[in-house]
Amino acid sequence: MGFLKIPIIIEENRKIIHVDMDAFFASVEERAHPQYKNKCLIVAPDPRKNHHHGVVTTANYNARKYGAHSAMPAQQAIELIPRDKLVIAPPNFELYRKTSDYIHNIFGEVTDNYQSVALDEAYLDVTENKLNESNTLKIANYIQQRIIRETQLTCSVGISYNKFLAKMASDYRKPFGRTIILGEYAEDFLRPIPIEKFNGIGKAMQQKLHDMDIYTGGDLQELDQDVFINTFGKMGYIMFKRVHGIDDSPVNSHRVRKSIGRERTYNQNLVLKEQIEKELNFLADLVSKDLKKQRQHGKTVVLKLRNSDFDTVTKRMTFQDYVQDKDEIYRIAKEIYDKLDISDQKIRLLGITLTNLDPLSYEEVSLNLFKTEDN
Ligand SMILES: [Mg+2]
Protein backbone atom coordinates (compact mmCIF):
# COMPACT_ATOMS: atom_id res chain seq x y z
CA MET A 1 0.00 0.00 0.00
CA GLY A 2 1.18 3.50 -0.74
CA PHE A 3 1.67 4.79 2.75
CA LEU A 4 4.89 6.40 3.80
CA LYS A 5 6.50 5.48 7.07
CA ILE A 6 6.38 8.52 9.24
CA PRO A 7 8.74 9.35 12.02
CA ILE A 8 6.86 10.15 15.20
CA ILE A 9 7.08 13.89 15.47
CA ILE A 10 4.57 15.48 17.75
CA GLU A 11 3.37 18.90 16.69
CA GLU A 12 2.39 20.74 19.79
CA ASN A 13 1.84 24.19 18.43
CA ARG A 14 -1.95 24.09 18.44
CA LYS A 15 -4.28 24.58 21.40
CA ILE A 16 -7.51 22.62 21.09
CA ILE A 17 -10.39 22.39 23.54
CA HIS A 18 -13.11 19.77 23.22
CA VAL A 19 -16.31 20.72 25.03
CA ASP A 20 -18.81 17.97 25.80
CA MET A 21 -22.04 18.85 27.59
CA ASP A 22 -22.79 16.42 30.42
CA ALA A 23 -25.85 14.23 29.72
CA PHE A 24 -27.10 17.15 27.65
CA PHE A 25 -30.73 16.31 26.82
CA ALA A 26 -31.32 14.93 30.32
CA SER A 27 -29.74 17.98 31.95
CA VAL A 28 -31.90 20.34 29.88
CA GLU A 29 -34.97 18.37 30.98
CA GLU A 30 -33.86 18.55 34.63
CA ARG A 31 -33.45 22.28 34.29
CA ALA A 32 -37.00 22.56 32.95
CA HIS A 33 -38.38 20.11 35.54
CA PRO A 34 -36.31 20.31 38.74
CA GLN A 35 -38.41 17.51 40.26
CA TYR A 36 -36.62 15.10 37.87
CA LYS A 37 -33.24 15.76 39.47
CA ASN A 38 -33.42 13.07 42.12
CA LYS A 39 -35.06 10.62 39.76
CA CYS A 40 -33.71 8.25 37.16
CA LEU A 41 -34.48 10.16 33.98
CA ILE A 42 -34.70 8.60 30.56
CA VAL A 43 -35.14 10.93 27.60
CA ALA A 44 -37.01 8.82 25.07
CA PRO A 45 -40.44 8.41 23.55
CA ASP A 46 -42.37 6.49 26.22
CA PRO A 47 -42.28 2.85 25.08
CA ARG A 48 -45.43 2.11 27.09
CA LYS A 49 -47.32 4.44 24.77
CA ASN A 50 -45.55 3.40 21.58
CA HIS A 51 -45.91 -0.36 21.38
CA HIS A 52 -42.60 -0.81 23.27
CA HIS A 53 -40.77 1.16 20.58
CA GLY A 54 -38.31 3.99 21.09
CA VAL A 55 -34.64 4.45 21.79
CA VAL A 56 -33.00 6.25 24.71
CA THR A 57 -31.47 9.52 23.50
CA THR A 58 -29.93 10.29 26.92
CA ALA A 59 -30.08 8.94 30.46
CA ASN A 60 -29.22 11.12 33.45
CA TYR A 61 -26.45 10.02 35.80
CA ASN A 62 -28.89 8.46 38.30
CA ALA A 63 -30.33 6.26 35.55
CA ARG A 64 -26.84 5.33 34.36
CA LYS A 65 -26.15 3.83 37.80
CA TYR A 66 -28.71 1.17 36.89
CA GLY A 67 -27.10 0.52 33.53
CA ALA A 68 -29.33 2.66 31.31
CA HIS A 69 -27.54 4.48 28.52
CA SER A 70 -28.16 6.26 25.24
CA ALA A 71 -28.96 4.22 22.12
CA MET A 72 -30.46 1.48 24.28
CA PRO A 73 -34.07 0.43 23.56
CA ALA A 74 -36.19 2.47 25.96
CA GLN A 75 -38.15 -0.63 26.97
CA GLN A 76 -34.94 -2.31 28.11
CA ALA A 77 -33.86 0.81 30.02
CA ILE A 78 -37.09 1.13 32.01
CA GLU A 79 -36.90 -2.50 33.04
CA LEU A 80 -33.54 -1.79 34.71
CA ILE A 81 -34.87 1.03 36.87
CA PRO A 82 -37.08 0.73 40.00
CA ARG A 83 -40.59 2.01 39.19
CA ASP A 84 -40.67 4.63 41.97
CA LYS A 85 -37.49 6.25 40.66
CA LEU A 86 -38.23 6.20 36.95
CA VAL A 87 -39.17 9.25 34.86
CA ILE A 88 -39.50 9.18 31.10
CA ALA A 89 -39.41 12.50 29.24
CA PRO A 90 -40.12 12.65 25.51
CA PRO A 91 -37.30 14.44 23.65
CA ASN A 92 -37.81 18.14 23.02
CA PHE A 93 -35.30 18.76 20.25
CA GLU A 94 -36.44 22.31 19.68
CA LEU A 95 -35.43 23.21 23.24
CA TYR A 96 -32.12 21.31 22.96
CA ARG A 97 -31.31 23.08 19.73
CA LYS A 98 -32.10 26.47 21.22
CA THR A 99 -29.93 25.74 24.26
CA SER A 100 -27.17 24.44 22.00
CA ASP A 101 -27.30 27.61 19.90
CA TYR A 102 -26.89 29.68 23.04
CA ILE A 103 -23.83 27.69 24.09
CA HIS A 104 -22.35 27.94 20.60
CA ASN A 105 -22.66 31.70 20.81
CA ILE A 106 -20.39 31.54 23.85
CA PHE A 107 -17.86 29.55 21.79
CA GLY A 108 -18.11 32.26 19.14
CA GLU A 109 -17.12 34.85 21.70
CA VAL A 110 -13.95 32.87 22.38
CA THR A 111 -12.96 32.01 18.81
CA ASP A 112 -14.46 31.92 15.33
CA ASN A 113 -12.55 28.71 14.79
CA TYR A 114 -14.89 26.20 16.39
CA GLN A 115 -16.44 23.05 14.95
CA SER A 116 -19.75 21.78 16.19
CA VAL A 117 -19.96 17.98 15.97
CA ALA A 118 -23.33 17.53 17.66
CA LEU A 119 -25.80 19.61 19.64
CA ASP A 120 -23.75 18.87 22.75
CA GLU A 121 -20.19 18.71 21.48
CA ALA A 122 -17.67 21.03 19.81
CA TYR A 123 -13.98 21.51 19.14
CA LEU A 124 -12.44 24.95 19.62
CA ASP A 125 -9.07 25.92 18.21
CA VAL A 126 -7.95 28.59 20.68
CA THR A 127 -4.36 28.91 19.46
CA GLU A 128 -5.48 32.43 18.57
CA ASN A 129 -8.50 33.61 20.52
CA LYS A 130 -10.64 36.65 21.13
CA LEU A 131 -9.87 36.67 24.85
CA ASN A 132 -6.19 37.23 24.03
CA GLU A 133 -5.44 34.58 26.60
CA SER A 134 -2.46 32.31 26.15
CA ASN A 135 -3.26 30.01 29.06
CA THR A 136 -5.56 27.31 27.61
CA LEU A 137 -6.63 26.12 31.04
CA LYS A 138 -7.93 29.60 31.83
CA ILE A 139 -9.88 29.63 28.56
CA ALA A 140 -11.43 26.23 29.34
CA ASN A 141 -12.32 27.44 32.80
CA TYR A 142 -13.90 30.58 31.37
CA ILE A 143 -16.05 28.49 29.04
CA GLN A 144 -17.21 26.13 31.79
CA GLN A 145 -18.04 29.00 34.12
CA ARG A 146 -19.97 30.96 31.54
CA ILE A 147 -21.98 27.93 30.46
CA ILE A 148 -22.94 26.97 34.00
CA ARG A 149 -23.70 30.53 35.03
CA GLU A 150 -25.81 31.35 31.99
CA THR A 151 -27.49 28.00 31.31
CA GLN A 152 -27.22 26.13 34.65
CA LEU A 153 -25.70 23.25 32.67
CA THR A 154 -22.35 21.60 33.17
CA CYS A 155 -19.88 20.45 30.57
CA SER A 156 -16.63 18.55 30.61
CA VAL A 157 -13.62 19.89 28.76
CA GLY A 158 -10.57 18.26 27.29
CA ILE A 159 -7.49 20.27 26.46
CA SER A 160 -4.65 19.19 24.24
CA TYR A 161 -2.68 19.99 21.10
CA ASN A 162 -4.93 18.04 18.72
CA LYS A 163 -8.57 17.07 18.30
CA PHE A 164 -8.21 13.37 19.05
CA LEU A 165 -6.50 13.92 22.39
CA ALA A 166 -8.81 16.79 23.34
CA LYS A 167 -11.79 14.47 22.86
CA MET A 168 -10.15 11.63 24.77
CA ALA A 169 -9.46 14.15 27.55
CA SER A 170 -13.02 15.48 27.83
CA ASP A 171 -14.24 11.91 28.16
CA TYR A 172 -11.73 11.12 30.90
CA ARG A 173 -13.48 12.81 33.78
CA LYS A 174 -17.22 13.50 33.75
CA PRO A 175 -19.33 15.33 34.76
CA PHE A 176 -17.87 18.83 35.08
CA GLY A 177 -14.39 17.49 34.46
CA ARG A 178 -11.37 19.28 33.12
CA THR A 179 -8.48 17.26 31.75
CA ILE A 180 -5.29 18.33 30.01
CA ILE A 181 -3.04 16.08 27.96
CA LEU A 182 0.40 17.48 27.29
CA GLY A 183 2.53 16.11 24.48
CA GLU A 184 5.10 14.46 26.68
CA TYR A 185 2.37 12.51 28.50
CA ALA A 186 0.14 11.64 25.53
CA GLU A 187 1.32 8.05 25.14
CA ASP A 188 1.24 7.46 28.90
CA PHE A 189 -2.29 8.82 29.05
CA LEU A 190 -3.50 6.50 26.30
CA ARG A 191 -1.75 3.38 27.56
CA PRO A 192 -4.31 2.11 30.11
CA ILE A 193 -7.40 3.20 28.16
CA PRO A 194 -9.54 0.36 26.77
CA ILE A 195 -9.79 0.37 22.97
CA GLU A 196 -13.60 0.76 23.20
CA LYS A 197 -12.97 4.30 24.39
CA PHE A 198 -10.77 5.29 21.47
CA ASN A 199 -12.49 7.76 19.21
CA GLY A 200 -12.34 6.19 15.74
CA ILE A 201 -12.33 2.53 16.73
CA GLY A 202 -15.77 1.20 15.80
CA LYS A 203 -17.42 -2.08 16.66
CA ALA A 204 -15.88 -4.02 13.76
CA MET A 205 -12.36 -2.82 14.50
CA GLN A 206 -12.85 -3.59 18.20
CA GLN A 207 -13.79 -7.16 17.42
CA LYS A 208 -10.84 -7.64 15.13
CA LEU A 209 -8.45 -6.18 17.70
CA HIS A 210 -9.85 -8.41 20.44
CA ASP A 211 -9.24 -11.37 18.15
CA MET A 212 -5.63 -10.17 17.97
CA ASP A 213 -5.55 -10.06 21.81
CA ILE A 214 -5.44 -6.27 21.88
CA TYR A 215 -7.42 -4.55 24.62
CA THR A 216 -5.72 -1.31 25.63
CA GLY A 217 -3.94 1.72 24.23
CA GLY A 218 -0.71 0.15 25.43
CA ASP A 219 -1.37 -2.97 23.35
CA LEU A 220 -2.01 -0.74 20.34
CA GLN A 221 1.17 1.22 20.88
CA GLU A 222 3.21 -1.95 20.55
CA LEU A 223 1.76 -2.74 17.13
CA ASP A 224 3.78 -2.01 14.06
CA GLN A 225 2.60 0.59 11.59
CA ASP A 226 2.44 -2.08 8.88
CA VAL A 227 0.10 -4.21 10.94
CA PHE A 228 -2.29 -1.28 11.37
CA ILE A 229 -2.22 -0.53 7.66
CA ASN A 230 -2.42 -4.10 6.44
CA THR A 231 -5.30 -4.89 8.77
CA PHE A 232 -7.34 -1.69 8.65
CA GLY A 233 -6.17 0.27 5.59
CA LYS A 234 -6.41 4.02 5.70
CA MET A 235 -8.24 4.07 9.04
CA GLY A 236 -5.47 1.87 10.42
CA TYR A 237 -2.91 4.47 9.44
CA ILE A 238 -4.94 7.19 11.14
CA MET A 239 -5.29 5.06 14.27
CA PHE A 240 -1.58 4.24 14.29
CA LYS A 241 -0.86 7.94 14.48
CA ARG A 242 -3.54 8.57 17.08
CA VAL A 243 -2.30 5.95 19.52
CA HIS A 244 1.04 7.73 19.42
CA GLY A 245 -0.60 11.07 20.06
CA ILE A 246 -0.61 12.38 16.50
CA ASP A 247 -3.64 13.89 14.76
CA ASP A 248 -3.25 16.66 12.22
CA SER A 249 -6.93 17.11 11.38
CA PRO A 250 -7.95 20.75 11.51
CA VAL A 251 -10.87 22.24 13.37
CA ASN A 252 -13.39 22.82 10.57
CA SER A 253 -15.27 25.89 11.61
CA HIS A 254 -18.91 26.45 10.68
CA ARG A 255 -19.15 23.49 8.41
CA VAL A 256 -22.77 23.79 7.43
CA ARG A 257 -23.93 21.07 5.06
CA LYS A 258 -25.67 22.75 2.19
CA SER A 259 -26.65 19.56 0.43
CA ILE A 260 -26.90 15.83 0.96
CA GLY A 261 -26.44 13.58 -2.04
CA ARG A 262 -25.27 10.25 -3.37
CA GLU A 263 -24.03 9.19 -6.77
CA ARG A 264 -22.80 6.05 -8.42
CA THR A 265 -20.72 5.30 -11.49
CA TYR A 266 -21.49 2.08 -13.33
CA ASN A 267 -18.90 -0.21 -14.87
CA GLN A 268 -21.55 -1.32 -17.30
CA ASN A 269 -23.72 1.40 -18.76
CA LEU A 270 -27.34 1.30 -17.79
CA VAL A 271 -29.50 0.80 -20.85
CA LEU A 272 -32.85 -0.46 -19.71
CA LYS A 273 -35.49 1.74 -18.15
CA GLU A 274 -35.96 -0.83 -15.37
CA GLN A 275 -32.24 -0.69 -14.51
CA ILE A 276 -32.33 3.08 -14.25
CA GLU A 277 -35.46 3.02 -12.13
CA LYS A 278 -33.95 0.44 -9.83
CA GLU A 279 -30.81 2.53 -9.35
CA LEU A 280 -32.77 5.72 -8.77
CA ASN A 281 -34.75 3.88 -6.15
CA PHE A 282 -31.54 2.70 -4.50
CA LEU A 283 -30.02 6.20 -4.48
CA ALA A 284 -33.26 7.73 -3.18
CA ASP A 285 -33.13 5.28 -0.30
CA LEU A 286 -29.52 6.17 0.58
CA VAL A 287 -30.20 9.91 0.41
CA SER A 288 -33.34 9.54 2.51
CA LYS A 289 -31.40 7.62 5.16
CA ASP A 290 -28.65 10.29 5.21
CA LEU A 291 -31.25 13.00 5.62
CA LYS A 292 -32.88 11.17 8.51
CA LYS A 293 -29.56 10.56 10.19
CA GLN A 294 -28.75 14.27 10.04
CA ARG A 295 -32.30 15.34 10.88
CA GLN A 296 -32.61 17.38 7.71
CA HIS A 297 -35.13 17.71 4.93
CA GLY A 298 -34.91 19.67 1.69
CA LYS A 299 -37.03 21.45 -0.86
CA THR A 300 -34.95 20.84 -3.98
CA VAL A 301 -34.17 17.52 -5.62
CA VAL A 302 -31.27 17.46 -8.08
CA LEU A 303 -30.79 14.64 -10.54
CA LYS A 304 -27.37 14.17 -12.12
CA LEU A 305 -26.74 11.96 -15.15
CA ARG A 306 -23.71 11.18 -17.26
CA ASN A 307 -24.11 9.32 -20.52
CA SER A 308 -21.69 7.03 -22.31
CA ASP A 309 -20.24 10.05 -24.17
CA PHE A 310 -19.39 11.62 -20.80
CA ASP A 311 -21.94 14.39 -21.23
CA THR A 312 -23.21 15.40 -17.81
CA VAL A 313 -26.59 16.92 -17.08
CA THR A 314 -27.99 18.14 -13.79
CA LYS A 315 -31.65 19.10 -13.49
CA ARG A 316 -33.49 20.21 -10.39
CA MET A 317 -37.03 20.60 -9.13
CA THR A 318 -37.97 22.75 -6.17
CA PHE A 319 -41.08 22.34 -4.05
CA GLN A 320 -43.13 24.30 -1.58
CA ASP A 321 -42.97 21.46 0.94
CA TYR A 322 -39.97 19.63 2.35
CA VAL A 323 -38.98 16.23 1.07
CA GLN A 324 -37.29 13.47 3.06
CA ASP A 325 -39.21 10.30 2.31
CA LYS A 326 -37.53 7.73 0.07
CA ASP A 327 -40.55 7.12 -2.17
CA GLU A 328 -41.09 10.81 -2.64
CA ILE A 329 -37.45 11.45 -3.56
CA TYR A 330 -37.63 8.57 -6.02
CA ARG A 331 -40.87 9.83 -7.55
CA ILE A 332 -39.37 13.30 -8.13
CA ALA A 333 -36.07 11.98 -9.50
CA LYS A 334 -38.01 9.74 -11.87
CA GLU A 335 -40.15 12.67 -12.95
CA ILE A 336 -37.04 14.73 -13.76
CA TYR A 337 -35.59 11.80 -15.67
CA ASP A 338 -38.78 11.30 -17.69
CA LYS A 339 -38.93 14.99 -18.56
CA LEU A 340 -35.35 14.90 -19.89
CA ASP A 341 -36.63 12.47 -22.51
CA ILE A 342 -33.30 10.67 -22.91
CA SER A 343 -34.42 7.07 -22.68
CA ASP A 344 -32.33 6.33 -25.80
CA GLN A 345 -29.10 7.19 -23.98
CA LYS A 346 -26.78 4.84 -22.12
CA ILE A 347 -26.12 6.00 -18.59
CA ARG A 348 -22.79 5.63 -16.81
CA LEU A 349 -23.45 7.79 -13.74
CA LEU A 350 -26.51 8.63 -11.69
CA GLY A 351 -26.78 10.93 -8.69
CA ILE A 352 -29.51 12.32 -6.48
CA THR A 353 -28.93 15.31 -4.22
CA LEU A 354 -31.22 17.24 -1.90
CA THR A 355 -30.49 20.94 -1.39
CA ASN A 356 -32.34 23.82 0.22
CA LEU A 357 -31.96 21.94 3.48
CA ASP A 358 -33.37 22.76 6.87
CA PRO A 359 -33.32 20.97 10.20
CA LEU A 360 -36.47 19.12 11.14
CA SER A 361 -38.67 20.52 13.85
CA TYR A 362 -39.40 18.64 17.04
CA GLU A 363 -42.61 16.90 15.95
CA GLU A 364 -41.06 15.63 12.75
CA VAL A 365 -37.98 14.39 14.54
CA SER A 366 -39.85 12.40 17.18
CA LEU A 367 -41.96 10.85 14.45
CA ASN A 368 -38.76 9.69 12.82
CA LEU A 369 -37.45 8.20 16.03
CA PHE A 370 -40.34 5.75 16.00
CA LYS A 371 -39.78 5.00 12.36
CA THR A 372 -36.09 4.22 12.80
CA GLU A 373 -37.04 1.76 15.48
CA ASP A 374 -39.02 -0.26 12.95
CA ASN A 375 -36.15 -0.55 10.49
MG1 LIG B 1 -22.29 14.81 25.81
PDB file of N, CA and C in Angstrom, residues 61-102:
ATOM      1  N   TYR A  61     -27.464  10.822  35.115  1.00  0.00           N
ATOM      2  CA  TYR A  61     -26.446  10.021  35.805  1.00  0.00           C
ATOM      3  C   TYR A  61     -27.067   9.033  36.801  1.00  0.00           C
ATOM      4  N   ASN A  62     -28.208   9.411  37.405  1.00  0.00           N
ATOM      5  CA  ASN A  62     -28.892   8.464  38.299  1.00  0.00           C
ATOM      6  C   ASN A  62     -29.317   7.208  37.536  1.00  0.00           C
ATOM      7  N   ALA A  63     -29.861   7.412  36.344  1.00  0.00           N
ATOM      8  CA  ALA A  63     -30.326   6.261  35.549  1.00  0.00           C
ATOM      9  C   ALA A  63     -29.148   5.420  35.077  1.00  0.00           C
ATOM     10  N   ARG A  64     -28.028   6.073  34.826  1.00  0.00           N
ATOM     11  CA  ARG A  64     -26.838   5.333  34.362  1.00  0.00           C
ATOM     12  C   ARG A  64     -26.335   4.366  35.433  1.00  0.00           C
ATOM     13  N   LYS A  65     -26.583   4.728  36.710  1.00  0.00           N
ATOM     14  CA  LYS A  65     -26.150   3.829  37.799  1.00  0.00           C
ATOM     15  C   LYS A  65     -26.821   2.467  37.685  1.00  0.00           C
ATOM     16  N   TYR A  66     -28.016   2.447  37.062  1.00  0.00           N
ATOM     17  CA  TYR A  66     -28.715   1.172  36.888  1.00  0.00           C
ATOM     18  C   TYR A  66     -28.406   0.515  35.542  1.00  0.00           C
ATOM     19  N   GLY A  67     -27.511   1.133  34.792  1.00  0.00           N
ATOM     20  CA  GLY A  67     -27.095   0.520  33.529  1.00  0.00           C
ATOM     21  C   GLY A  67     -27.791   1.076  32.296  1.00  0.00           C
ATOM     22  N   ALA A  68     -28.685   2.056  32.488  1.00  0.00           N
ATOM     23  CA  ALA A  68     -29.334   2.661  31.314  1.00  0.00           C
ATOM     24  C   ALA A  68     -28.335   3.561  30.591  1.00  0.00           C
ATOM     25  N   HIS A  69     -28.415   3.580  29.282  1.00  0.00           N
ATOM     26  CA  HIS A  69     -27.538   4.479  28.520  1.00  0.00           C
ATOM     27  C   HIS A  69     -28.158   4.820  27.175  1.00  0.00           C
ATOM     28  N   SER A  70     -27.591   5.813  26.512  1.00  0.00           N
ATOM     29  CA  SER A  70     -28.156   6.256  25.241  1.00  0.00           C
ATOM     30  C   SER A  70     -27.988   5.159  24.192  1.00  0.00           C
ATOM     31  N   ALA A  71     -28.908   5.182  23.228  1.00  0.00           N
ATOM     32  CA  ALA A  71     -28.963   4.217  22.120  1.00  0.00           C
ATOM     33  C   ALA A  71     -29.523   2.860  22.534  1.00  0.00           C
ATOM     34  N   MET A  72     -29.860   2.735  23.800  1.00  0.00           N
ATOM     35  CA  MET A  72     -30.456   1.482  24.278  1.00  0.00           C
ATOM     36  C   MET A  72     -31.974   1.525  24.011  1.00  0.00           C
ATOM     37  N   PRO A  73     -32.607   0.399  23.683  1.00  0.00           N
ATOM     38  CA  PRO A  73     -34.066   0.433  23.563  1.00  0.00           C
ATOM     39  C   PRO A  73     -34.684   0.931  24.873  1.00  0.00           C
ATOM     40  N   ALA A  74     -35.612   1.860  24.761  1.00  0.00           N
ATOM     41  CA  ALA A  74     -36.190   2.472  25.963  1.00  0.00           C
ATOM     42  C   ALA A  74     -36.855   1.422  26.850  1.00  0.00           C
ATOM     43  N   GLN A  75     -37.484   0.429  26.223  1.00  0.00           N
ATOM     44  CA  GLN A  75     -38.153  -0.632  26.969  1.00  0.00           C
ATOM     45  C   GLN A  75     -37.159  -1.341  27.901  1.00  0.00           C
ATOM     46  N   GLN A  76     -35.985  -1.628  27.346  1.00  0.00           N
ATOM     47  CA  GLN A  76     -34.936  -2.309  28.111  1.00  0.00           C
ATOM     48  C   GLN A  76     -34.470  -1.427  29.276  1.00  0.00           C
ATOM     49  N   ALA A  77     -34.334  -0.120  28.989  1.00  0.00           N
ATOM     50  CA  ALA A  77     -33.859   0.814  30.018  1.00  0.00           C
ATOM     51  C   ALA A  77     -34.837   0.881  31.184  1.00  0.00           C
ATOM     52  N   ILE A  78     -36.149   0.963  30.892  1.00  0.00           N
ATOM     53  CA  ILE A  78     -37.093   1.132  32.007  1.00  0.00           C
ATOM     54  C   ILE A  78     -37.198  -0.133  32.858  1.00  0.00           C
ATOM     55  N   GLU A  79     -36.864  -1.270  32.257  1.00  0.00           N
ATOM     56  CA  GLU A  79     -36.896  -2.503  33.036  1.00  0.00           C
ATOM     57  C   GLU A  79     -35.754  -2.578  34.053  1.00  0.00           C
ATOM     58  N   LEU A  80     -34.692  -1.781  33.804  1.00  0.00           N
ATOM     59  CA  LEU A  80     -33.543  -1.786  34.715  1.00  0.00           C
ATOM     60  C   LEU A  80     -33.780  -0.928  35.960  1.00  0.00           C
ATOM     61  N   ILE A  81     -34.736   0.002  35.846  1.00  0.00           N
ATOM     62  CA  ILE A  81     -34.869   1.034  36.870  1.00  0.00           C
ATOM     63  C   ILE A  81     -36.092   0.774  37.749  1.00  0.00           C
ATOM     64  N   PRO A  82     -35.937   0.902  39.100  1.00  0.00           N
ATOM     65  CA  PRO A  82     -37.084   0.729  39.997  1.00  0.00           C
ATOM     66  C   PRO A  82     -38.199   1.715  39.625  1.00  0.00           C
ATOM     67  N   ARG A  83     -39.438   1.228  39.636  1.00  0.00           N
ATOM     68  CA  ARG A  83     -40.591   2.014  39.187  1.00  0.00           C
ATOM     69  C   ARG A  83     -40.698   3.376  39.880  1.00  0.00           C
ATOM     70  N   ASP A  84     -40.456   3.386  41.214  1.00  0.00           N
ATOM     71  CA  ASP A  84     -40.673   4.628  41.966  1.00  0.00           C
ATOM     72  C   ASP A  84     -39.610   5.685  41.647  1.00  0.00           C
ATOM     73  N   LYS A  85     -38.551   5.275  40.978  1.00  0.00           N
ATOM     74  CA  LYS A  85     -37.492   6.250  40.661  1.00  0.00           C
ATOM     75  C   LYS A  85     -37.522   6.701  39.210  1.00  0.00           C
ATOM     76  N   LEU A  86     -38.293   5.975  38.402  1.00  0.00           N
ATOM     77  CA  LEU A  86     -38.231   6.196  36.954  1.00  0.00           C
ATOM     78  C   LEU A  86     -39.047   7.393  36.473  1.00  0.00           C
ATOM     79  N   VAL A  87     -38.432   8.212  35.593  1.00  0.00           N
ATOM     80  CA  VAL A  87     -39.166   9.246  34.862  1.00  0.00           C
ATOM     81  C   VAL A  87     -38.776   9.137  33.395  1.00  0.00           C
ATOM     82  N   ILE A  88     -39.801   9.173  32.531  1.00  0.00           N
ATOM     83  CA  ILE A  88     -39.505   9.182  31.097  1.00  0.00           C
ATOM     84  C   ILE A  88     -39.958  10.513  30.529  1.00  0.00           C
ATOM     85  N   ALA A  89     -39.044  11.224  29.885  1.00  0.00           N
ATOM     86  CA  ALA A  89     -39.406  12.497  29.241  1.00  0.00           C
ATOM     87  C   ALA A  89     -39.250  12.340  27.740  1.00  0.00           C
ATOM     88  N   PRO A  90     -40.285  12.711  26.971  1.00  0.00           N
ATOM     89  CA  PRO A  90     -40.122  12.649  25.515  1.00  0.00           C
ATOM     90  C   PRO A  90     -39.134  13.727  25.071  1.00  0.00           C
ATOM     91  N   PRO A  91     -38.305  13.447  24.064  1.00  0.00           N
ATOM     92  CA  PRO A  91     -37.302  14.437  23.650  1.00  0.00           C
ATOM     93  C   PRO A  91     -37.940  15.720  23.106  1.00  0.00           C
ATOM     94  N   ASN A  92     -37.344  16.829  23.467  1.00  0.00           N
ATOM     95  CA  ASN A  92     -37.806  18.140  23.019  1.00  0.00           C
ATOM     96  C   ASN A  92     -36.661  18.798  22.246  1.00  0.00           C
ATOM     97  N   PHE A  93     -36.478  18.348  21.011  1.00  0.00           N
ATOM     98  CA  PHE A  93     -35.302  18.761  20.246  1.00  0.00           C
ATOM     99  C   PHE A  93     -35.246  20.260  20.002  1.00  0.00           C
ATOM    100  N   GLU A  94     -36.428  20.875  19.920  1.00  0.00           N
ATOM    101  CA  GLU A  94     -36.436  22.312  19.683  1.00  0.00           C
ATOM    102  C   GLU A  94     -35.739  23.035  20.835  1.00  0.00           C
ATOM    103  N   LEU A  95     -36.048  22.593  22.049  1.00  0.00           N
ATOM    104  CA  LEU A  95     -35.428  23.207  23.235  1.00  0.00           C
ATOM    105  C   LEU A  95     -33.927  22.902  23.282  1.00  0.00           C
ATOM    106  N   TYR A  96     -33.545  21.664  22.920  1.00  0.00           N
ATOM    107  CA  TYR A  96     -32.123  21.308  22.959  1.00  0.00           C
ATOM    108  C   TYR A  96     -31.340  22.137  21.935  1.00  0.00           C
ATOM    109  N   ARG A  97     -31.981  22.317  20.784  1.00  0.00           N
ATOM    110  CA  ARG A  97     -31.306  23.082  19.731  1.00  0.00           C
ATOM    111  C   ARG A  97     -31.124  24.539  20.153  1.00  0.00           C
ATOM    112  N   LYS A  98     -32.163  25.079  20.781  1.00  0.00           N
ATOM    113  CA  LYS A  98     -32.099  26.468  21.217  1.00  0.00           C
ATOM    114  C   LYS A  98     -30.998  26.633  22.273  1.00  0.00           C
ATOM    115  N   THR A  99     -30.951  25.691  23.209  1.00  0.00           N
ATOM    116  CA  THR A  99     -29.931  25.745  24.256  1.00  0.00           C
ATOM    117  C   THR A  99     -28.540  25.589  23.642  1.00  0.00           C
ATOM    118  N   SER A 100     -28.436  24.669  22.685  1.00  0.00           N
ATOM    119  CA  SER A 100     -27.171  24.437  22.002  1.00  0.00           C
ATOM    120  C   SER A 100     -26.708  25.700  21.267  1.00  0.00           C
ATOM    121  N   ASP A 101     -27.641  26.364  20.598  1.00  0.00           N
ATOM    122  CA  ASP A 101     -27.302  27.611  19.897  1.00  0.00           C
ATOM    123  C   ASP A 101     -26.734  28.641  20.875  1.00  0.00           C
ATOM    124  N   TYR A 102     -27.348  28.717  22.033  1.00  0.00           N
ATOM    125  CA  TYR A 102     -26.892  29.682  23.036  1.00  0.00           C
ATOM    126  C   TYR A 102     -25.440  29.372  23.440  1.00  0.00           C
TER     127      TYR A 102
END
